[in-house]
Amino acid sequence: MRLVLLGAPGSGKGTQADLLKAKYNCVHISTGDILRKNLREKTELGLRAEAFMNKGELVPDDLIIDMVGEKLRNDGAAGGFLMDGFPRTVPQAEAFDKILNEMECPLDAVLLIKVDEEIIVRRLTNRRTCRACGKILNLLSAGAGTGKCPACGGEIYQRDDDCEQVIRNRLDVYREQTEPLVAWYESRGLLRVIEALEHYTPEDTFKGAEAALGL
Ligand code: ADP
Ligand code: ZN
């Protein structure tokens, strides 16, 4: 399965990627996670990306395209992948197409996760992340108050870009720069849609996603 997960920040792409990965055994590629790792390790890429990320702006296309190209060429794409957080602009989608064509690994589908914006703001202001393994937790859900990651015992922290002002900016950036990809992929016959309603659990959304993808 070669799949792109598309959706606003906080729409649950990472959570759905975890569920898909566990069941269908494919590589999860999160550009946000790769960037945050580079930031922690203070690589040249990390240092160049940091200011953009802290403001909720997009990291420039050429940096991201090189980063993803290298990752795909190293890991191979033939065995399947879940792209989470990429592409985020039309130029990124065009470059991605080119890389996949060269590797003779075209996309199977693009899954759009639709979520109401106010739900997203509520979710992201309550989101916490494990510094060690990247697991995503929510203060509103049970068992989150321990301060330790339930998966690995790592330290739980709040991402710098998960404060309300930066969240609103990330949503504006999504609307302006990423949402055009919905039509772009629709016109290529690749778009599948799951609407994640307010009362949905991650598992409900997952079932809907499987149905939308014909799995
Ligand atoms: P979210 O989906 O919650 O916004 P991510 O972890 O996917 O979070 O991304 C965090 C930040 O990393 C983004 O706000 C942006 O600055 C940067 N980033 C991640 N992926 C890309 C991308 N494909 N293009 C440009 N910037 C990106
Ligand atoms: Zn952890």
PDB file of C-alpha atoms and ligand atoms in Angstrom:
ATOM      1  CA  MET A   1       0.000   0.000   0.000  1.00  0.00           C
ATOM      2  CA  ARG A   2       1.440   3.349  -1.069  1.00  0.00           C
ATOM      3  CA  LEU A   3      -0.671   5.967   0.575  1.00  0.00           C
ATOM      4  CA  VAL A   4      -0.657   9.692   1.314  1.00  0.00           C
ATOM      5  CA  LEU A   5      -2.524  10.909   4.392  1.00  0.00           C
ATOM      6  CA  LEU A   6      -3.894  14.378   3.777  1.00  0.00           C
ATOM      7  CA  GLY A   7      -5.585  16.602   6.327  1.00  0.00           C
ATOM      8  CA  ALA A   8      -5.210  19.677   8.493  1.00  0.00           C
ATOM      9  CA  PRO A   9      -2.768  19.692  11.398  1.00  0.00           C
ATOM     10  CA  GLY A  10      -4.449  17.771  14.202  1.00  0.00           C
ATOM     11  CA  SER A  11      -6.806  15.884  11.905  1.00  0.00           C
ATOM     12  CA  GLY A  12      -5.350  12.621  13.189  1.00  0.00           C
ATOM     13  CA  LYS A  13      -2.987  11.639  10.375  1.00  0.00           C
ATOM     14  CA  GLY A  14      -0.368  10.316  12.790  1.00  0.00           C
ATOM     15  CA  THR A  15      -2.903   8.303  14.784  1.00  0.00           C
ATOM     16  CA  GLN A  16      -4.386   6.752  11.656  1.00  0.00           C
ATOM     17  CA  ALA A  17      -0.889   6.054  10.356  1.00  0.00           C
ATOM     18  CA  ASP A  18      -0.122   4.107  13.553  1.00  0.00           C
ATOM     19  CA  LEU A  19      -3.283   2.027  13.154  1.00  0.00           C
ATOM     20  CA  LEU A  20      -2.664   1.383   9.451  1.00  0.00           C
ATOM     21  CA  LYS A  21       0.971   0.505  10.070  1.00  0.00           C
ATOM     22  CA  ALA A  22       0.063  -2.003  12.805  1.00  0.00           C
ATOM     23  CA  LYS A  23      -2.434  -3.803  10.581  1.00  0.00           C
ATOM     24  CA  TYR A  24      -0.925  -3.503   7.111  1.00  0.00           C
ATOM     25  CA  ASN A  25       2.751  -3.428   7.978  1.00  0.00           C
ATOM     26  CA  CYS A  26       4.066  -0.540   5.919  1.00  0.00           C
ATOM     27  CA  VAL A  27       6.628   2.173   6.613  1.00  0.00           C
ATOM     28  CA  HIS A  28       5.317   5.349   8.222  1.00  0.00           C
ATOM     29  CA  ILE A  29       7.084   8.455   6.944  1.00  0.00           C
ATOM     30  CA  SER A  30       6.213  11.586   8.922  1.00  0.00           C
ATOM     31  CA  THR A  31       8.037  14.665   7.658  1.00  0.00           C
ATOM     32  CA  GLY A  32       7.236  16.472  10.932  1.00  0.00           C
ATOM     33  CA  ASP A  33       8.883  13.659  12.941  1.00  0.00           C
ATOM     34  CA  ILE A  34      11.941  13.631  10.675  1.00  0.00           C
ATOM     35  CA  LEU A  35      12.253  17.404  11.006  1.00  0.00           C
ATOM     36  CA  ARG A  36      11.890  17.305  14.799  1.00  0.00           C
ATOM     37  CA  LYS A  37      14.616  14.638  14.964  1.00  0.00           C
ATOM     38  CA  ASN A  38      16.903  16.873  12.895  1.00  0.00           C
ATOM     39  CA  LEU A  39      16.085  19.735  15.229  1.00  0.00           C
ATOM     40  CA  ARG A  40      17.004  17.699  18.326  1.00  0.00           C
ATOM     41  CA  GLU A  41      20.246  16.578  16.729  1.00  0.00           C
ATOM     42  CA  LYS A  42      20.982  20.125  15.543  1.00  0.00           C
ATOM     43  CA  THR A  43      21.743  19.027  12.001  1.00  0.00           C
ATOM     44  CA  GLU A  44      22.089  21.653   9.278  1.00  0.00           C
ATOM     45  CA  LEU A  45      18.581  20.800   8.071  1.00  0.00           C
ATOM     46  CA  GLY A  46      17.239  21.080  11.628  1.00  0.00           C
ATOM     47  CA  LEU A  47      18.800  24.479  12.139  1.00  0.00           C
ATOM     48  CA  ARG A  48      17.409  25.745   8.848  1.00  0.00           C
ATOM     49  CA  ALA A  49      13.920  24.391   9.569  1.00  0.00           C
ATOM     50  CA  GLU A  50      13.551  25.498  13.186  1.00  0.00           C
ATOM     51  CA  ALA A  51      12.355  29.084  12.737  1.00  0.00           C
ATOM     52  CA  PHE A  52       9.702  28.055  10.193  1.00  0.00           C
ATOM     53  CA  MET A  53       8.414  25.256  12.402  1.00  0.00           C
ATOM     54  CA  ASN A  54       8.170  27.366  15.550  1.00  0.00           C
ATOM     55  CA  LYS A  55       6.050  29.944  13.722  1.00  0.00           C
ATOM     56  CA  GLY A  56       3.854  27.292  12.134  1.00  0.00           C
ATOM     57  CA  GLU A  57       5.113  28.190   8.647  1.00  0.00           C
ATOM     58  CA  LEU A  58       6.085  25.605   6.069  1.00  0.00           C
ATOM     59  CA  VAL A  59       9.721  24.661   5.683  1.00  0.00           C
ATOM     60  CA  PRO A  60      10.848  25.610   2.117  1.00  0.00           C
ATOM     61  CA  ASP A  61       9.935  23.082  -0.578  1.00  0.00           C
ATOM     62  CA  ASP A  62      13.479  22.341  -1.768  1.00  0.00           C
ATOM     63  CA  LEU A  63      14.602  21.274   1.720  1.00  0.00           C
ATOM     64  CA  ILE A  64      11.587  19.020   2.187  1.00  0.00           C
ATOM     65  CA  ILE A  65      11.762  17.502  -1.292  1.00  0.00           C
ATOM     66  CA  ASP A  66      15.459  16.594  -0.857  1.00  0.00           C
ATOM     67  CA  MET A  67      14.726  15.137   2.562  1.00  0.00           C
ATOM     68  CA  VAL A  68      11.845  12.938   1.365  1.00  0.00           C
ATOM     69  CA  GLY A  69      13.674  11.899  -1.820  1.00  0.00           C
ATOM     70  CA  GLU A  70      16.630  10.714   0.210  1.00  0.00           C
ATOM     71  CA  LYS A  71      14.402   8.831   2.649  1.00  0.00           C
ATOM     72  CA  LEU A  72      12.519   7.035  -0.135  1.00  0.00           C
ATOM     73  CA  ARG A  73      15.681   6.144  -2.013  1.00  0.00           C
ATOM     74  CA  ASN A  74      17.235   4.755   1.194  1.00  0.00           C
ATOM     75  CA  ASP A  75      14.209   2.839   2.451  1.00  0.00           C
ATOM     76  CA  GLY A  76      12.792   1.875  -0.929  1.00  0.00           C
ATOM     77  CA  ALA A  77       9.184   2.594  -1.799  1.00  0.00           C
ATOM     78  CA  ALA A  78       8.192  -0.681  -3.383  1.00  0.00           C
ATOM     79  CA  GLY A  79       7.201  -2.329  -0.074  1.00  0.00           C
ATOM     80  CA  GLY A  80       4.662   0.388   0.613  1.00  0.00           C
ATOM     81  CA  PHE A  81       4.588   3.554   2.700  1.00  0.00           C
ATOM     82  CA  LEU A  82       2.292   5.912   4.541  1.00  0.00           C
ATOM     83  CA  MET A  83       3.175   9.525   3.868  1.00  0.00           C
ATOM     84  CA  ASP A  84       2.123  11.703   6.791  1.00  0.00           C
ATOM     85  CA  GLY A  85       2.572  15.461   6.418  1.00  0.00           C
ATOM     86  CA  PHE A  86       3.872  15.348   2.857  1.00  0.00           C
ATOM     87  CA  PRO A  87       3.159  16.655   0.277  1.00  0.00           C
ATOM     88  CA  ARG A  88       1.892  19.956   1.673  1.00  0.00           C
ATOM     89  CA  THR A  89       2.155  22.154  -1.424  1.00  0.00           C
ATOM     90  CA  VAL A  90       1.510  21.655  -5.143  1.00  0.00           C
ATOM     91  CA  PRO A  91       5.251  21.879  -5.994  1.00  0.00           C
ATOM     92  CA  GLN A  92       5.913  19.168  -3.386  1.00  0.00           C
ATOM     93  CA  ALA A  93       3.211  16.970  -4.949  1.00  0.00           C
ATOM     94  CA  GLU A  94       4.717  17.474  -8.408  1.00  0.00           C
ATOM     95  CA  ALA A  95       8.208  16.606  -7.196  1.00  0.00           C
ATOM     96  CA  PHE A  96       6.850  13.583  -5.315  1.00  0.00           C
ATOM     97  CA  ASP A  97       5.132  12.340  -8.473  1.00  0.00           C
ATOM     98  CA  LYS A  98       8.421  12.584 -10.321  1.00  0.00           C
ATOM     99  CA  ILE A  99      10.371  10.690  -7.642  1.00  0.00           C
ATOM    100  CA  LEU A 100       7.760   7.908  -7.540  1.00  0.00           C
ATOM    101  CA  ASN A 101       7.683   7.640 -11.332  1.00  0.00           C
ATOM    102  CA  GLU A 102      11.447   7.275 -11.399  1.00  0.00           C
ATOM    103  CA  MET A 103      11.164   4.515  -8.813  1.00  0.00           C
ATOM    104  CA  GLU A 104       8.250   2.976 -10.756  1.00  0.00           C
ATOM    105  CA  CYS A 105       6.132   3.068  -7.604  1.00  0.00           C
ATOM    106  CA  PRO A 106       3.020   5.130  -8.294  1.00  0.00           C
ATOM    107  CA  LEU A 107       0.652   6.090  -5.466  1.00  0.00           C
ATOM    108  CA  ASP A 108      -2.333   3.862  -4.746  1.00  0.00           C
ATOM    109  CA  ALA A 109      -4.448   6.492  -3.028  1.00  0.00           C
ATOM    110  CA  VAL A 110      -4.623   9.736  -1.071  1.00  0.00           C
ATOM    111  CA  LEU A 111      -6.771   9.630   2.040  1.00  0.00           C
ATOM    112  CA  LEU A 112      -8.249  12.963   3.110  1.00  0.00           C
ATOM    113  CA  ILE A 113      -9.199  13.088   6.801  1.00  0.00           C
ATOM    114  CA  LYS A 114     -11.806  15.823   7.224  1.00  0.00           C
ATOM    115  CA  VAL A 115     -12.297  17.317  10.691  1.00  0.00           C
ATOM    116  CA  ASP A 116     -14.088  20.440  11.868  1.00  0.00           C
ATOM    117  CA  GLU A 117     -11.655  23.269  12.668  1.00  0.00           C
ATOM    118  CA  GLU A 118     -12.870  24.026  16.192  1.00  0.00           C
ATOM    119  CA  ILE A 119     -12.444  20.363  17.121  1.00  0.00           C
ATOM    120  CA  ILE A 120      -8.893  20.594  15.843  1.00  0.00           C
ATOM    121  CA  VAL A 121      -8.038  23.651  17.923  1.00  0.00           C
ATOM    122  CA  ARG A 122      -9.390  21.966  21.050  1.00  0.00           C
ATOM    123  CA  ARG A 123      -7.479  18.809  20.263  1.00  0.00           C
ATOM    124  CA  LEU A 124      -4.150  20.446  19.520  1.00  0.00           C
ATOM    125  CA  THR A 125      -4.106  22.687  22.571  1.00  0.00           C
ATOM    126  CA  ASN A 126      -4.535  19.510  24.625  1.00  0.00           C
ATOM    127  CA  ARG A 127      -2.042  17.464  22.640  1.00  0.00           C
ATOM    128  CA  ARG A 128       1.135  16.185  24.221  1.00  0.00           C
ATOM    129  CA  THR A 129       3.947  14.219  22.602  1.00  0.00           C
ATOM    130  CA  CYS A 130       6.491  11.676  23.864  1.00  0.00           C
ATOM    131  CA  ARG A 131       9.987  13.055  23.496  1.00  0.00           C
ATOM    132  CA  ALA A 132      11.467   9.573  23.147  1.00  0.00           C
ATOM    133  CA  CYS A 133       9.174   7.708  20.735  1.00  0.00           C
ATOM    134  CA  GLY A 134       6.942  10.439  19.292  1.00  0.00           C
ATOM    135  CA  LYS A 135       3.706   8.877  20.530  1.00  0.00           C
ATOM    136  CA  ILE A 136       0.797  11.317  20.582  1.00  0.00           C
ATOM    137  CA  LEU A 137      -1.361  11.695  23.704  1.00  0.00           C
ATOM    138  CA  ASN A 138      -4.290  13.876  24.601  1.00  0.00           C
ATOM    139  CA  LEU A 139      -4.880  15.433  28.023  1.00  0.00           C
ATOM    140  CA  LEU A 140      -8.617  14.973  27.499  1.00  0.00           C
ATOM    141  CA  SER A 141      -8.341  11.214  27.238  1.00  0.00           C
ATOM    142  CA  ALA A 142      -7.963   8.830  30.142  1.00  0.00           C
ATOM    143  CA  GLY A 143      -4.591   7.924  31.603  1.00  0.00           C
ATOM    144  CA  ALA A 144      -2.786  10.954  30.234  1.00  0.00           C
ATOM    145  CA  GLY A 145      -2.027  12.547  33.592  1.00  0.00           C
ATOM    146  CA  THR A 146       0.965  10.415  34.549  1.00  0.00           C
ATOM    147  CA  GLY A 147       3.556  12.544  32.734  1.00  0.00           C
ATOM    148  CA  LYS A 148       5.136   9.402  31.283  1.00  0.00           C
ATOM    149  CA  CYS A 149       4.606   7.798  27.899  1.00  0.00           C
ATOM    150  CA  PRO A 150       2.418   4.669  28.203  1.00  0.00           C
ATOM    151  CA  ALA A 151       4.303   3.079  25.306  1.00  0.00           C
ATOM    152  CA  CYS A 152       7.918   3.607  26.360  1.00  0.00           C
ATOM    153  CA  GLY A 153       8.028   5.522  29.668  1.00  0.00           C
ATOM    154  CA  GLY A 154       9.562   8.553  27.942  1.00  0.00           C
ATOM    155  CA  GLU A 155       9.025  12.168  28.947  1.00  0.00           C
ATOM    156  CA  ILE A 156       5.797  13.826  27.789  1.00  0.00           C
ATOM    157  CA  TYR A 157       6.016  17.401  26.506  1.00  0.00           C
ATOM    158  CA  GLN A 158       3.983  20.008  24.660  1.00  0.00           C
ATOM    159  CA  ARG A 159       5.301  20.898  21.229  1.00  0.00           C
ATOM    160  CA  ASP A 160       6.282  24.554  20.823  1.00  0.00           C
ATOM    161  CA  ASP A 161       3.901  24.821  17.873  1.00  0.00           C
ATOM    162  CA  ASP A 162       0.913  23.405  19.798  1.00  0.00           C
ATOM    163  CA  CYS A 163      -0.127  26.728  21.347  1.00  0.00           C
ATOM    164  CA  GLU A 164      -3.322  28.408  20.145  1.00  0.00           C
ATOM    165  CA  GLN A 165      -1.772  31.288  18.175  1.00  0.00           C
ATOM    166  CA  VAL A 166       0.583  29.024  16.246  1.00  0.00           C
ATOM    167  CA  ILE A 167      -2.200  26.472  15.752  1.00  0.00           C
ATOM    168  CA  ARG A 168      -4.412  29.138  14.108  1.00  0.00           C
ATOM    169  CA  ASN A 169      -1.503  30.069  11.857  1.00  0.00           C
ATOM    170  CA  ARG A 170      -0.909  26.421  10.912  1.00  0.00           C
ATOM    171  CA  LEU A 171      -4.589  26.107   9.987  1.00  0.00           C
ATOM    172  CA  ASP A 172      -4.367  29.231   7.784  1.00  0.00           C
ATOM    173  CA  VAL A 173      -1.248  27.818   6.133  1.00  0.00           C
ATOM    174  CA  TYR A 174      -3.074  24.527   5.573  1.00  0.00           C
ATOM    175  CA  ARG A 175      -6.046  26.263   3.940  1.00  0.00           C
ATOM    176  CA  GLU A 176      -3.889  28.389   1.669  1.00  0.00           C
ATOM    177  CA  GLN A 177      -1.064  26.055   0.700  1.00  0.00           C
ATOM    178  CA  THR A 178      -2.152  22.474   1.310  1.00  0.00           C
ATOM    179  CA  GLU A 179      -5.895  22.382   0.634  1.00  0.00           C
ATOM    180  CA  PRO A 180      -5.363  22.915  -3.131  1.00  0.00           C
ATOM    181  CA  LEU A 181      -3.947  19.380  -3.122  1.00  0.00           C
ATOM    182  CA  VAL A 182      -7.453  18.023  -2.539  1.00  0.00           C
ATOM    183  CA  ALA A 183      -8.524  19.100  -6.034  1.00  0.00           C
ATOM    184  CA  TRP A 184      -5.107  18.203  -7.444  1.00  0.00           C
ATOM    185  CA  TYR A 185      -5.374  14.578  -6.307  1.00  0.00           C
ATOM    186  CA  GLU A 186      -9.096  14.384  -7.024  1.00  0.00           C
ATOM    187  CA  SER A 187      -8.451  15.265 -10.667  1.00  0.00           C
ATOM    188  CA  ARG A 188      -5.958  12.373 -10.786  1.00  0.00           C
ATOM    189  CA  GLY A 189      -8.563   9.942  -9.464  1.00  0.00           C
ATOM    190  CA  LEU A 190      -6.607   9.206  -6.298  1.00  0.00           C
ATOM    191  CA  LEU A 191      -8.659  10.975  -3.623  1.00  0.00           C
ATOM    192  CA  ARG A 192     -10.564   9.035  -0.942  1.00  0.00           C
ATOM    193  CA  VAL A 193     -12.332  10.838   1.902  1.00  0.00           C
ATOM    194  CA  ILE A 194     -13.163   9.996   5.505  1.00  0.00           C
ATOM    195  CA  GLU A 195     -15.085  12.516   7.559  1.00  0.00           C
ATOM    196  CA  ALA A 196     -14.051  12.144  11.214  1.00  0.00           C
ATOM    197  CA  LEU A 197     -17.079  13.269  13.204  1.00  0.00           C
ATOM    198  CA  GLU A 198     -16.857  14.774  16.674  1.00  0.00           C
ATOM    199  CA  HIS A 199     -17.926  11.643  18.566  1.00  0.00           C
ATOM    200  CA  TYR A 200     -15.661   9.325  16.546  1.00  0.00           C
ATOM    201  CA  THR A 201     -12.956   7.381  18.328  1.00  0.00           C
ATOM    202  CA  PRO A 202      -9.695   6.782  16.429  1.00  0.00           C
ATOM    203  CA  GLU A 203     -10.982   3.252  15.753  1.00  0.00           C
ATOM    204  CA  ASP A 204     -14.228   4.591  14.242  1.00  0.00           C
ATOM    205  CA  THR A 205     -12.201   6.778  11.901  1.00  0.00           C
ATOM    206  CA  PHE A 206      -9.947   3.839  11.102  1.00  0.00           C
ATOM    207  CA  LYS A 207     -12.928   1.674  10.088  1.00  0.00           C
ATOM    208  CA  GLY A 208     -14.191   4.513   7.893  1.00  0.00           C
ATOM    209  CA  ALA A 209     -10.748   4.896   6.377  1.00  0.00           C
ATOM    210  CA  GLU A 210     -10.529   1.205   5.540  1.00  0.00           C
ATOM    211  CA  ALA A 211     -13.946   1.383   3.892  1.00  0.00           C
ATOM    212  CA  ALA A 212     -13.009   4.514   1.941  1.00  0.00           C
ATOM    213  CA  LEU A 213      -9.841   2.805   0.727  1.00  0.00           C
ATOM    214  CA  GLY A 214     -11.662  -0.406  -0.155  1.00  0.00           C
ATOM    215  CA  LEU A 215      -9.511  -2.473   2.218  1.00  0.00           C
TER     216      LEU A 215
HETATM  217  P1  ADP B   1       1.019  18.957  12.016  1.00  0.00           P
HETATM  218  O1  ADP B   1       0.501  18.044  10.958  1.00  0.00           O
HETATM  219  O2  ADP B   1       0.399  18.703  13.339  1.00  0.00           O
HETATM  220  O3  ADP B   1       1.066  20.396  11.629  1.00  0.00           O
HETATM  221  P2  ADP B   1       3.735  18.030  11.519  1.00  0.00           P
HETATM  222  O4  ADP B   1       4.481  17.296  12.566  1.00  0.00           O
HETATM  223  O5  ADP B   1       3.292  17.302  10.305  1.00  0.00           O
HETATM  224  O6  ADP B   1       2.532  18.672  12.294  1.00  0.00           O
HETATM  225  O7  ADP B   1       4.602  19.293  11.036  1.00  0.00           O
HETATM  226  C1  ADP B   1       5.179  20.203  11.944  1.00  0.00           C
HETATM  227  C2  ADP B   1       5.867  21.322  11.188  1.00  0.00           C
HETATM  228  O8  ADP B   1       6.912  20.783  10.385  1.00  0.00           O
HETATM  229  C3  ADP B   1       4.983  22.080  10.203  1.00  0.00           C
HETATM  230  O9  ADP B   1       4.257  23.108  10.824  1.00  0.00           O
HETATM  231  C4  ADP B   1       6.031  22.617   9.212  1.00  0.00           C
HETATM  232  O10 ADP B   1       6.716  23.727   9.743  1.00  0.00           O
HETATM  233  C5  ADP B   1       7.015  21.473   9.142  1.00  0.00           C
HETATM  234  N1  ADP B   1       6.683  20.517   8.043  1.00  0.00           N
HETATM  235  C6  ADP B   1       6.335  19.215   8.162  1.00  0.00           C
HETATM  236  N2  ADP B   1       6.099  18.650   6.961  1.00  0.00           N
HETATM  237  C7  ADP B   1       6.306  19.623   6.039  1.00  0.00           C
HETATM  238  C8  ADP B   1       6.204  19.696   4.629  1.00  0.00           C
HETATM  239  N3  ADP B   1       5.835  18.622   3.885  1.00  0.00           N
HETATM  240  N4  ADP B   1       6.492  20.888   4.023  1.00  0.00           N
HETATM  241  C9  ADP B   1       6.858  21.955   4.730  1.00  0.00           C
HETATM  242  N5  ADP B   1       6.955  21.968   6.060  1.00  0.00           N
HETATM  243  C10 ADP B   1       6.685  20.823   6.729  1.00  0.00           C
HETATM  244 ZN    ZN B   2       7.170   7.057  24.205  1.00  0.00          ZN
END
